[in-house]
C-alpha cells in the first residue's frame, strides 16, 4: 500500500487552465538507473496537505480527471487534491458510522466512473463514495467467510469495475462486483506460489492482471483475474539486487509495473513480466528524495504519485511516455 518527469504542456492537456492558477515549480531532473531505454524522470510537485497537514498517509489514487485522493490515516479522513497538488476537500472522521473510519493503514482505489473505494481496516469493511465524498454503500464484516475481512488493507478496481481487496490477515485476495457482491477469492498464508506473507499492496493492469506486493516474502506476484498464478520476482536492477521491503505497487497505461522499495528509498519499474526497466530515488528530505516511499499510483499521462511516508507528503513525478 503504498518516483521521476517536461511537461507543463502534458499536464495541462485535458485538465483545463485559468489565468489565476498557481504556477507549478520548475521540473527537477532526477537521476535514474536504467537499461538505456528510459529518459530522465522529473520531480514536479510535493504537498504535505496544506493548512491541514497529512498525518501518516497510507494510500494514494488518481481519477480520470486528474484529481488525487489520499488516505490520511492519522486524521481518519480522505483528502482530495487537484492536478497541481492543491487541497480541494476532505471527508471522514474517526468512528464506525457510514463515512467514518478506523484506520491503521487504509487503502484507496478509483473506478472508471470516478467512484472511490476505501478499505476501512479496523471496521473490517469497504466503503464506497462518489468523487465529492458522498457515502454510497458499504460491505463486509470481521471473519473468514466470503465477503468477510480481517484487516482489508488495499483495494484495486479493473476496467470492468470489478473490485479486488487484499484481505491481509486472512492472507488472500477477494474479488467483488461494484456493488460488493462476492465473485472469487484466492490465497493462503505461506511462501509458495500463490501464497502470501504480510502482503501490503496490490494493483490491476489494463488486461485485468493482478499484481501483489507480497512484502513479508519480499517479492511481487502476478495473477490473472481469476487468481491463477503467473509469475513472481524479487529483485530490482539485477538478480542480486533484492527488494528489502516492497510495500507499494502500481501499473501505468502500458502495463509497466512500479514497486516502491521502502527501506532502500527507491522506485523500481518493470515491464509486465518483471523485466527491469529503470529505478530512481535516494534517502533524504529534498524534492525527489524519500524517507520510506509507500503506496504509489500512475495517471493516464504517465505521472507518478508517491507517498513519502516518514515525511508525511505526496510527491508527483513525470516521465516521458
mmCIF file of C-alpha atoms in Angstrom:
data_model
loop_
_atom_site.group_PDB
_atom_site.id
_atom_site.type_symbol
_atom_site.label_atom_id
_atom_site.label_comp_id
_atom_site.label_asym_id
_atom_site.label_seq_id
_atom_site.Cartn_x
_atom_site.Cartn_y
_atom_site.Cartn_z
ATOM 1 C CA UNK A 1 0.000 0.000 0.000
ATOM 2 C CA UNK A 2 1.859 2.070 -0.660
ATOM 3 C CA UNK A 3 9.492 8.398 -8.008
ATOM 4 C CA UNK A 4 10.984 10.872 -11.759
ATOM 5 C CA UNK A 5 9.239 13.750 -15.420
ATOM 6 C CA UNK A 6 8.675 18.116 -19.385
ATOM 7 C CA UNK A 7 5.539 18.731 -19.126
ATOM 8 C CA UNK A 8 3.604 21.661 -18.164
ATOM 9 C CA UNK A 9 2.081 21.132 -21.574
ATOM 10 C CA UNK A 10 1.487 17.446 -20.943
ATOM 11 C CA UNK A 11 -0.038 18.081 -17.529
ATOM 12 C CA UNK A 12 -2.214 20.886 -18.812
ATOM 13 C CA UNK A 13 -3.610 18.867 -21.690
ATOM 14 C CA UNK A 14 -7.162 17.901 -20.945
ATOM 15 C CA UNK A 15 -7.094 19.417 -17.459
ATOM 16 C CA UNK A 16 -8.162 22.916 -18.330
ATOM 17 C CA UNK A 17 -6.485 26.102 -17.078
ATOM 18 C CA UNK A 18 -7.339 29.513 -15.756
ATOM 19 C CA UNK A 19 -5.311 32.726 -15.530
ATOM 20 C CA UNK A 20 -5.202 32.651 -11.730
ATOM 21 C CA UNK A 21 -3.941 29.080 -11.373
ATOM 22 C CA UNK A 22 -0.692 28.886 -9.362
ATOM 23 C CA UNK A 23 2.414 28.036 -11.337
ATOM 24 C CA UNK A 24 3.948 24.625 -10.923
ATOM 25 C CA UNK A 25 7.559 24.555 -9.717
ATOM 26 C CA UNK A 26 10.299 24.212 -12.299
ATOM 27 C CA UNK A 27 10.746 20.493 -13.014
ATOM 28 C CA UNK A 28 13.757 18.946 -11.290
ATOM 29 C CA UNK A 29 15.560 16.192 -13.186
ATOM 30 C CA UNK A 30 16.157 13.032 -11.161
ATOM 31 C CA UNK A 31 18.952 10.589 -11.895
ATOM 32 C CA UNK A 32 17.570 7.182 -12.820
ATOM 33 C CA UNK A 33 19.323 3.837 -13.177
ATOM 34 C CA UNK A 34 18.125 2.122 -16.331
ATOM 35 C CA UNK A 35 18.941 -0.183 -19.211
ATOM 36 C CA UNK A 36 19.301 2.754 -21.577
ATOM 37 C CA UNK A 37 15.765 2.930 -22.961
ATOM 38 C CA UNK A 38 14.396 5.371 -20.387
ATOM 39 C CA UNK A 39 14.756 9.151 -20.442
ATOM 40 C CA UNK A 40 15.160 11.330 -17.366
ATOM 41 C CA UNK A 41 12.471 11.452 -14.719
ATOM 42 C CA UNK A 42 11.403 14.839 -13.358
ATOM 43 C CA UNK A 43 10.066 15.899 -9.981
ATOM 44 C CA UNK A 44 7.048 18.202 -10.441
ATOM 45 C CA UNK A 45 5.482 18.956 -7.052
ATOM 46 C CA UNK A 46 5.092 17.848 -3.459
ATOM 47 C CA UNK A 47 2.374 18.527 -0.911
ATOM 48 C CA UNK A 48 2.132 17.882 2.810
ATOM 49 C CA UNK A 49 -1.591 18.636 2.767
ATOM 50 C CA UNK A 50 -1.601 22.432 3.065
ATOM 51 C CA UNK A 51 -3.305 24.079 6.069
ATOM 52 C CA UNK A 52 -4.249 20.643 7.457
ATOM 53 C CA UNK A 53 -1.035 18.617 7.271
ATOM 54 C CA UNK A 54 -1.125 14.969 6.313
ATOM 55 C CA UNK A 55 -0.529 12.550 9.157
ATOM 56 C CA UNK A 56 0.689 9.052 8.265
ATOM 57 C CA UNK A 57 -0.732 8.953 4.703
ATOM 58 C CA UNK A 58 -1.138 5.322 3.702
ATOM 59 C CA UNK A 59 -2.596 5.170 0.186
ATOM 60 C CA UNK A 60 -2.997 7.312 -2.932
ATOM 61 C CA UNK A 61 -5.173 7.084 -6.071
ATOM 62 C CA UNK A 62 -5.894 9.361 -9.029
ATOM 63 C CA UNK A 63 -9.039 9.603 -11.163
ATOM 64 C CA UNK A 64 -9.518 10.231 -14.873
ATOM 65 C CA UNK A 65 -9.864 13.996 -14.363
ATOM 66 C CA UNK A 66 -6.530 14.391 -12.575
ATOM 67 C CA UNK A 67 -7.809 14.613 -9.004
ATOM 68 C CA UNK A 68 -5.676 12.863 -6.381
ATOM 69 C CA UNK A 69 -7.137 11.101 -3.344
ATOM 70 C CA UNK A 70 -5.116 10.244 -0.238
ATOM 71 C CA UNK A 71 -5.962 8.138 2.803
ATOM 72 C CA UNK A 72 -4.904 10.447 5.651
ATOM 73 C CA UNK A 73 -4.693 7.669 8.212
ATOM 74 C CA UNK A 74 -3.724 9.706 11.268
ATOM 75 C CA UNK A 75 -6.574 12.156 10.670
ATOM 76 C CA UNK A 76 -9.146 9.421 9.846
ATOM 77 C CA UNK A 77 -10.071 11.144 6.608
ATOM 78 C CA UNK A 78 -9.826 11.129 2.819
ATOM 79 C CA UNK A 79 -8.076 14.117 1.233
ATOM 80 C CA UNK A 80 -8.689 15.308 -2.326
ATOM 81 C CA UNK A 81 -6.165 17.428 -4.268
ATOM 82 C CA UNK A 82 -6.262 18.984 -7.727
ATOM 83 C CA UNK A 83 -3.783 18.202 -10.520
ATOM 84 C CA UNK A 84 -1.343 20.788 -9.126
ATOM 85 C CA UNK A 85 -1.341 19.298 -5.642
ATOM 86 C CA UNK A 86 -3.593 21.970 -4.150
ATOM 87 C CA UNK A 87 -6.065 20.792 -1.467
ATOM 88 C CA UNK A 88 -9.685 20.674 -2.649
ATOM 89 C CA UNK A 89 -11.664 18.980 0.115
ATOM 90 C CA UNK A 90 -11.648 16.260 2.741
ATOM 91 C CA UNK A 91 -14.188 13.963 4.325
ATOM 92 C CA UNK A 92 -14.384 11.477 7.156
ATOM 93 C CA UNK A 93 -13.796 11.294 10.911
ATOM 94 C CA UNK A 94 -12.948 8.674 13.497
ATOM 95 C CA UNK A 95 -15.726 6.168 14.166
ATOM 96 C CA UNK A 96 -17.858 3.274 12.975
ATOM 97 C CA UNK A 97 -20.751 5.077 11.250
ATOM 98 C CA UNK A 98 -21.147 5.445 7.487
ATOM 99 C CA UNK A 99 -18.442 7.771 6.194
ATOM 100 C CA UNK A 100 -16.313 7.324 9.292
ATOM 101 C CA UNK A 101 -13.095 5.314 9.563
ATOM 102 C CA UNK A 102 -10.937 3.365 11.951
ATOM 103 C CA UNK A 103 -7.625 3.056 10.134
ATOM 104 C CA UNK A 104 -4.260 1.565 10.848
ATOM 105 C CA UNK A 105 -3.431 1.898 7.156
ATOM 106 C CA UNK A 106 -6.355 2.172 4.761
ATOM 107 C CA UNK A 107 -6.216 1.613 1.009
ATOM 108 C CA UNK A 108 -7.977 3.546 -1.752
ATOM 109 C CA UNK A 109 -8.990 2.869 -5.349
ATOM 110 C CA UNK A 110 -10.977 4.649 -8.084
ATOM 111 C CA UNK A 111 -13.266 3.041 -10.665
ATOM 112 C CA UNK A 112 -13.900 4.200 -14.257
ATOM 113 C CA UNK A 113 -16.911 6.263 -13.060
ATOM 114 C CA UNK A 114 -14.649 8.067 -10.533
ATOM 115 C CA UNK A 115 -16.294 6.435 -7.540
ATOM 116 C CA UNK A 116 -13.934 5.910 -4.612
ATOM 117 C CA UNK A 117 -13.410 2.673 -2.649
ATOM 118 C CA UNK A 118 -11.734 2.767 0.772
ATOM 119 C CA UNK A 119 -10.588 -0.154 2.925
ATOM 120 C CA UNK A 120 -11.646 0.616 6.490
ATOM 121 C CA UNK A 121 -9.419 -1.993 8.082
ATOM 122 C CA UNK A 122 -10.304 -1.967 11.795
ATOM 123 C CA UNK A 123 -14.006 -1.780 10.917
ATOM 124 C CA UNK A 124 -13.396 -4.741 8.559
ATOM 125 C CA UNK A 125 -15.334 -3.238 5.656
ATOM 126 C CA UNK A 126 -15.148 -1.477 2.310
ATOM 127 C CA UNK A 127 -16.824 1.906 1.909
ATOM 128 C CA UNK A 128 -17.735 3.460 -1.448
ATOM 129 C CA UNK A 129 -18.093 7.201 -2.099
ATOM 130 C CA UNK A 130 -18.644 9.485 -5.056
ATOM 131 C CA UNK A 131 -15.916 11.911 -6.104
ATOM 132 C CA UNK A 132 -17.266 14.563 -3.708
ATOM 133 C CA UNK A 133 -17.141 12.273 -0.686
ATOM 134 C CA UNK A 134 -20.837 11.363 -0.521
ATOM 135 C CA UNK A 135 -21.318 7.914 1.007
ATOM 136 C CA UNK A 136 -22.775 5.369 -1.442
ATOM 137 C CA UNK A 137 -22.548 1.921 0.132
ATOM 138 C CA UNK A 138 -20.514 -0.442 2.295
ATOM 139 C CA UNK A 139 -19.911 -4.159 2.676
ATOM 140 C CA UNK A 140 -18.009 -6.532 4.898
ATOM 141 C CA UNK A 141 -17.715 -7.712 8.488
ATOM 142 C CA UNK A 142 -14.990 -9.356 10.538
ATOM 143 C CA UNK A 143 -14.452 -13.051 9.798
ATOM 144 C CA UNK A 144 -13.070 -15.618 7.393
ATOM 145 C CA UNK A 145 -16.115 -16.261 5.205
ATOM 146 C CA UNK A 146 -16.705 -14.989 1.674
ATOM 147 C CA UNK A 147 -17.124 -11.212 1.820
ATOM 148 C CA UNK A 148 -15.710 -11.033 5.342
ATOM 149 C CA UNK A 149 -12.358 -9.484 6.224
ATOM 150 C CA UNK A 150 -9.542 -9.471 8.712
ATOM 151 C CA UNK A 151 -7.566 -6.276 8.062
ATOM 152 C CA UNK A 152 -8.537 -5.316 4.495
ATOM 153 C CA UNK A 153 -5.534 -3.185 3.644
ATOM 154 C CA UNK A 154 -5.562 -2.463 -0.110
ATOM 155 C CA UNK A 155 -8.097 -2.185 -2.923
ATOM 156 C CA UNK A 156 -7.868 -2.006 -6.722
ATOM 157 C CA UNK A 157 -10.502 -1.680 -9.458
ATOM 158 C CA UNK A 158 -10.251 -3.028 -13.015
ATOM 159 C CA UNK A 159 -11.661 -1.506 -16.202
ATOM 160 C CA UNK A 160 -14.873 -3.523 -15.866
ATOM 161 C CA UNK A 161 -15.467 -2.144 -12.378
ATOM 162 C CA UNK A 162 -14.556 -5.332 -10.504
ATOM 163 C CA UNK A 163 -13.137 -4.604 -7.058
ATOM 164 C CA UNK A 164 -10.181 -6.557 -5.654
ATOM 165 C CA UNK A 165 -9.449 -6.402 -1.919
ATOM 166 C CA UNK A 166 -6.252 -7.511 -0.217
ATOM 167 C CA UNK A 167 -7.575 -9.225 2.923
ATOM 168 C CA UNK A 168 -4.247 -9.102 4.737
ATOM 169 C CA UNK A 169 -4.773 -11.174 7.885
ATOM 170 C CA UNK A 170 -6.780 -13.773 6.008
ATOM 171 C CA UNK A 171 -3.824 -13.958 3.581
ATOM 172 C CA UNK A 172 -5.966 -13.756 0.472
ATOM 173 C CA UNK A 173 -7.393 -11.645 -2.329
ATOM 174 C CA UNK A 174 -11.173 -11.301 -2.625
ATOM 175 C CA UNK A 175 -12.920 -10.135 -5.820
ATOM 176 C CA UNK A 176 -16.301 -8.355 -5.887
ATOM 177 C CA UNK A 177 -18.506 -6.519 -8.341
ATOM 178 C CA UNK A 178 -19.032 -2.753 -7.981
ATOM 179 C CA UNK A 179 -21.924 -3.307 -5.553
ATOM 180 C CA UNK A 180 -19.943 -5.556 -3.229
ATOM 181 C CA UNK A 181 -21.241 -8.927 -4.416
ATOM 182 C CA UNK A 182 -18.641 -11.645 -3.854
ATOM 183 C CA UNK A 183 -17.161 -13.195 -7.013
ATOM 184 C CA UNK A 184 -13.960 -15.077 -6.190
ATOM 185 C CA UNK A 185 -11.039 -15.485 -3.783
ATOM 186 C CA UNK A 186 -7.538 -16.942 -3.717
ATOM 187 C CA UNK A 187 -4.505 -17.239 -1.489
ATOM 188 C CA UNK A 188 -3.436 -18.523 1.916
ATOM 189 C CA UNK A 189 -0.562 -17.980 4.306
ATOM 190 C CA UNK A 190 2.854 -19.194 3.185
ATOM 191 C CA UNK A 191 5.797 -18.688 0.835
ATOM 192 C CA UNK A 192 4.827 -20.928 -2.086
ATOM 193 C CA UNK A 193 3.489 -19.580 -5.371
ATOM 194 C CA UNK A 194 0.062 -18.038 -4.781
ATOM 195 C CA UNK A 195 0.578 -17.754 -1.033
ATOM 196 C CA UNK A 196 1.139 -14.546 0.943
ATOM 197 C CA UNK A 197 3.040 -13.335 3.986
ATOM 198 C CA UNK A 198 2.057 -9.878 5.220
ATOM 199 C CA UNK A 199 1.229 -8.629 1.728
ATOM 200 C CA UNK A 200 0.620 -4.869 1.844
ATOM 201 C CA UNK A 201 -0.479 -3.626 -1.588
ATOM 202 C CA UNK A 202 -1.966 -4.708 -4.901
ATOM 203 C CA UNK A 203 -2.880 -3.305 -8.313
ATOM 204 C CA UNK A 204 -4.627 -4.338 -11.562
ATOM 205 C CA UNK A 205 -3.400 -3.568 -15.087
ATOM 206 C CA UNK A 206 -5.382 -2.805 -18.243
ATOM 207 C CA UNK A 207 -5.632 -6.516 -19.106
ATOM 208 C CA UNK A 208 -7.022 -7.457 -15.711
ATOM 209 C CA UNK A 209 -3.761 -8.936 -14.420
ATOM 210 C CA UNK A 210 -3.367 -8.629 -10.638
ATOM 211 C CA UNK A 211 -0.016 -7.766 -9.032
ATOM 212 C CA UNK A 212 0.627 -8.117 -5.299
ATOM 213 C CA UNK A 213 3.400 -6.598 -3.185
ATOM 214 C CA UNK A 214 3.986 -9.710 -1.063
ATOM 215 C CA UNK A 215 6.016 -7.781 1.477
ATOM 216 C CA UNK A 216 6.781 -10.496 4.020
ATOM 217 C CA UNK A 217 8.098 -12.724 1.227
ATOM 218 C CA UNK A 218 9.989 -9.718 -0.308
ATOM 219 C CA UNK A 219 8.608 -10.325 -3.774
ATOM 220 C CA UNK A 220 5.974 -9.376 -6.343
ATOM 221 C CA UNK A 221 3.443 -11.958 -7.504
ATOM 222 C CA UNK A 222 1.346 -11.758 -10.686
ATOM 223 C CA UNK A 223 -2.027 -13.462 -11.216
ATOM 224 C CA UNK A 224 -4.773 -13.443 -13.803
ATOM 225 C CA UNK A 225 -8.190 -12.054 -12.896
ATOM 226 C CA UNK A 226 -9.353 -15.433 -11.535
ATOM 227 C CA UNK A 227 -6.348 -15.857 -9.251
ATOM 228 C CA UNK A 228 -4.230 -18.225 -11.335
ATOM 229 C CA UNK A 229 -0.548 -17.708 -10.533
ATOM 230 C CA UNK A 230 1.502 -16.411 -13.484
ATOM 231 C CA UNK A 231 4.865 -15.049 -12.334
ATOM 232 C CA UNK A 232 6.958 -13.689 -9.469
ATOM 233 C CA UNK A 233 10.124 -11.637 -8.985
ATOM 234 C CA UNK A 234 12.124 -10.483 -6.000
ATOM 235 C CA UNK A 235 14.786 -8.065 -7.258
ATOM 236 C CA UNK A 236 15.153 -4.674 -8.886
ATOM 237 C CA UNK A 237 18.047 -3.801 -11.230
ATOM 238 C CA UNK A 238 19.553 -7.298 -11.385
ATOM 239 C CA UNK A 239 19.030 -10.742 -9.933
ATOM 240 C CA UNK A 240 21.194 -9.937 -6.881
ATOM 241 C CA UNK A 241 19.646 -6.520 -6.208
ATOM 242 C CA UNK A 242 16.923 -7.854 -3.952
ATOM 243 C CA UNK A 243 13.944 -5.903 -2.661
ATOM 244 C CA UNK A 244 14.207 -5.067 1.018
ATOM 245 C CA UNK A 245 10.573 -4.114 1.647
ATOM 246 C CA UNK A 246 8.277 -3.904 -1.410
ATOM 247 C CA UNK A 247 5.290 -2.065 0.078
ATOM 248 C CA UNK A 248 3.632 -0.250 -2.849
ATOM 249 C CA UNK A 249 2.749 -1.360 -6.372
ATOM 250 C CA UNK A 250 1.079 0.315 -9.374
ATOM 251 C CA UNK A 251 0.744 -0.018 -13.138
ATOM 252 C CA UNK A 252 0.572 2.534 -15.962
ATOM 253 C CA UNK A 253 -1.384 2.635 -19.218
ATOM 254 C CA UNK A 254 1.272 0.477 -20.927
ATOM 255 C CA UNK A 255 1.101 -2.094 -18.116
ATOM 256 C CA UNK A 256 4.518 -1.265 -16.746
ATOM 257 C CA UNK A 257 4.774 -2.167 -13.059
ATOM 258 C CA UNK A 258 6.134 0.201 -10.388
ATOM 259 C CA UNK A 259 7.285 -1.043 -6.977
ATOM 260 C CA UNK A 260 8.231 1.146 -4.024
ATOM 261 C CA UNK A 261 11.069 -0.412 -2.020
ATOM 262 C CA UNK A 262 10.593 1.200 1.390
ATOM 263 C CA UNK A 263 13.900 0.541 3.125
ATOM 264 C CA UNK A 264 16.003 1.351 0.053
ATOM 265 C CA UNK A 265 14.139 4.605 -0.681
ATOM 266 C CA UNK A 266 13.638 3.854 -4.347
ATOM 267 C CA UNK A 267 11.067 3.136 -7.026
ATOM 268 C CA UNK A 268 11.715 0.224 -9.386
ATOM 269 C CA UNK A 269 9.964 -0.002 -12.764
ATOM 270 C CA UNK A 270 9.445 -3.222 -14.734
ATOM 271 C CA UNK A 271 7.581 -4.496 -17.752
ATOM 272 C CA UNK A 272 4.532 -6.661 -17.074
ATOM 273 C CA UNK A 273 6.668 -9.803 -16.839
ATOM 274 C CA UNK A 274 9.096 -8.414 -14.287
ATOM 275 C CA UNK A 275 11.910 -7.339 -16.628
ATOM 276 C CA UNK A 276 13.725 -4.368 -15.065
ATOM 277 C CA UNK A 277 13.430 -1.028 -16.884
ATOM 278 C CA UNK A 278 14.541 1.763 -14.539
ATOM 279 C CA UNK A 279 14.842 2.838 -10.906
ATOM 280 C CA UNK A 280 15.102 6.137 -9.073
ATOM 281 C CA UNK A 281 15.218 7.591 -5.596
ATOM 282 C CA UNK A 282 17.607 8.077 -2.694
ATOM 283 C CA UNK A 283 17.391 8.768 1.016
ATOM 284 C CA UNK A 284 16.851 12.400 2.014
ATOM 285 C CA UNK A 285 14.296 15.132 2.531
ATOM 286 C CA UNK A 286 14.841 17.070 -0.701
ATOM 287 C CA UNK A 287 12.495 17.071 -3.668
ATOM 288 C CA UNK A 288 12.749 13.724 -5.417
ATOM 289 C CA UNK A 289 14.190 12.025 -2.343
ATOM 290 C CA UNK A 290 12.391 9.750 0.108
ATOM 291 C CA UNK A 291 12.256 8.606 3.668
ATOM 292 C CA UNK A 292 10.150 5.492 3.276
ATOM 293 C CA UNK A 293 8.305 5.535 -0.067
ATOM 294 C CA UNK A 294 4.961 3.799 0.394
ATOM 295 C CA UNK A 295 1.917 3.465 -1.830
ATOM 296 C CA UNK A 296 2.039 4.918 -5.347
ATOM 297 C CA UNK A 297 -0.169 5.367 -8.386
ATOM 298 C CA UNK A 298 0.206 6.394 -12.044
ATOM 299 C CA UNK A 299 -2.218 8.521 -14.068
ATOM 300 C CA UNK A 300 -3.102 8.379 -17.769
ATOM 301 C CA UNK A 301 -0.331 10.848 -18.673
ATOM 302 C CA UNK A 302 2.397 8.749 -17.046
ATOM 303 C CA UNK A 303 2.666 10.979 -13.972
ATOM 304 C CA UNK A 304 3.685 9.009 -10.883
ATOM 305 C CA UNK A 305 2.386 9.926 -7.403
ATOM 306 C CA UNK A 306 4.293 8.546 -4.415
ATOM 307 C CA UNK A 307 3.605 8.662 -0.697
ATOM 308 C CA UNK A 308 6.789 9.727 1.099
ATOM 309 C CA UNK A 309 5.646 8.208 4.352
ATOM 310 C CA UNK A 310 8.011 9.469 7.060
ATOM 311 C CA UNK A 311 7.933 12.966 5.553
ATOM 312 C CA UNK A 312 4.092 12.941 5.531
ATOM 313 C CA UNK A 313 3.918 14.174 1.955
ATOM 314 C CA UNK A 314 2.958 13.201 -1.592
ATOM 315 C CA UNK A 315 5.440 13.698 -4.412
ATOM 316 C CA UNK A 316 4.498 13.823 -8.091
ATOM 317 C CA UNK A 317 6.880 12.989 -10.948
ATOM 318 C CA UNK A 318 6.692 12.855 -14.722
ATOM 319 C CA UNK A 319 8.422 10.537 -17.151
ATOM 320 C CA UNK A 320 8.401 10.596 -20.932
ATOM 321 C CA UNK A 321 5.840 8.274 -22.493
#
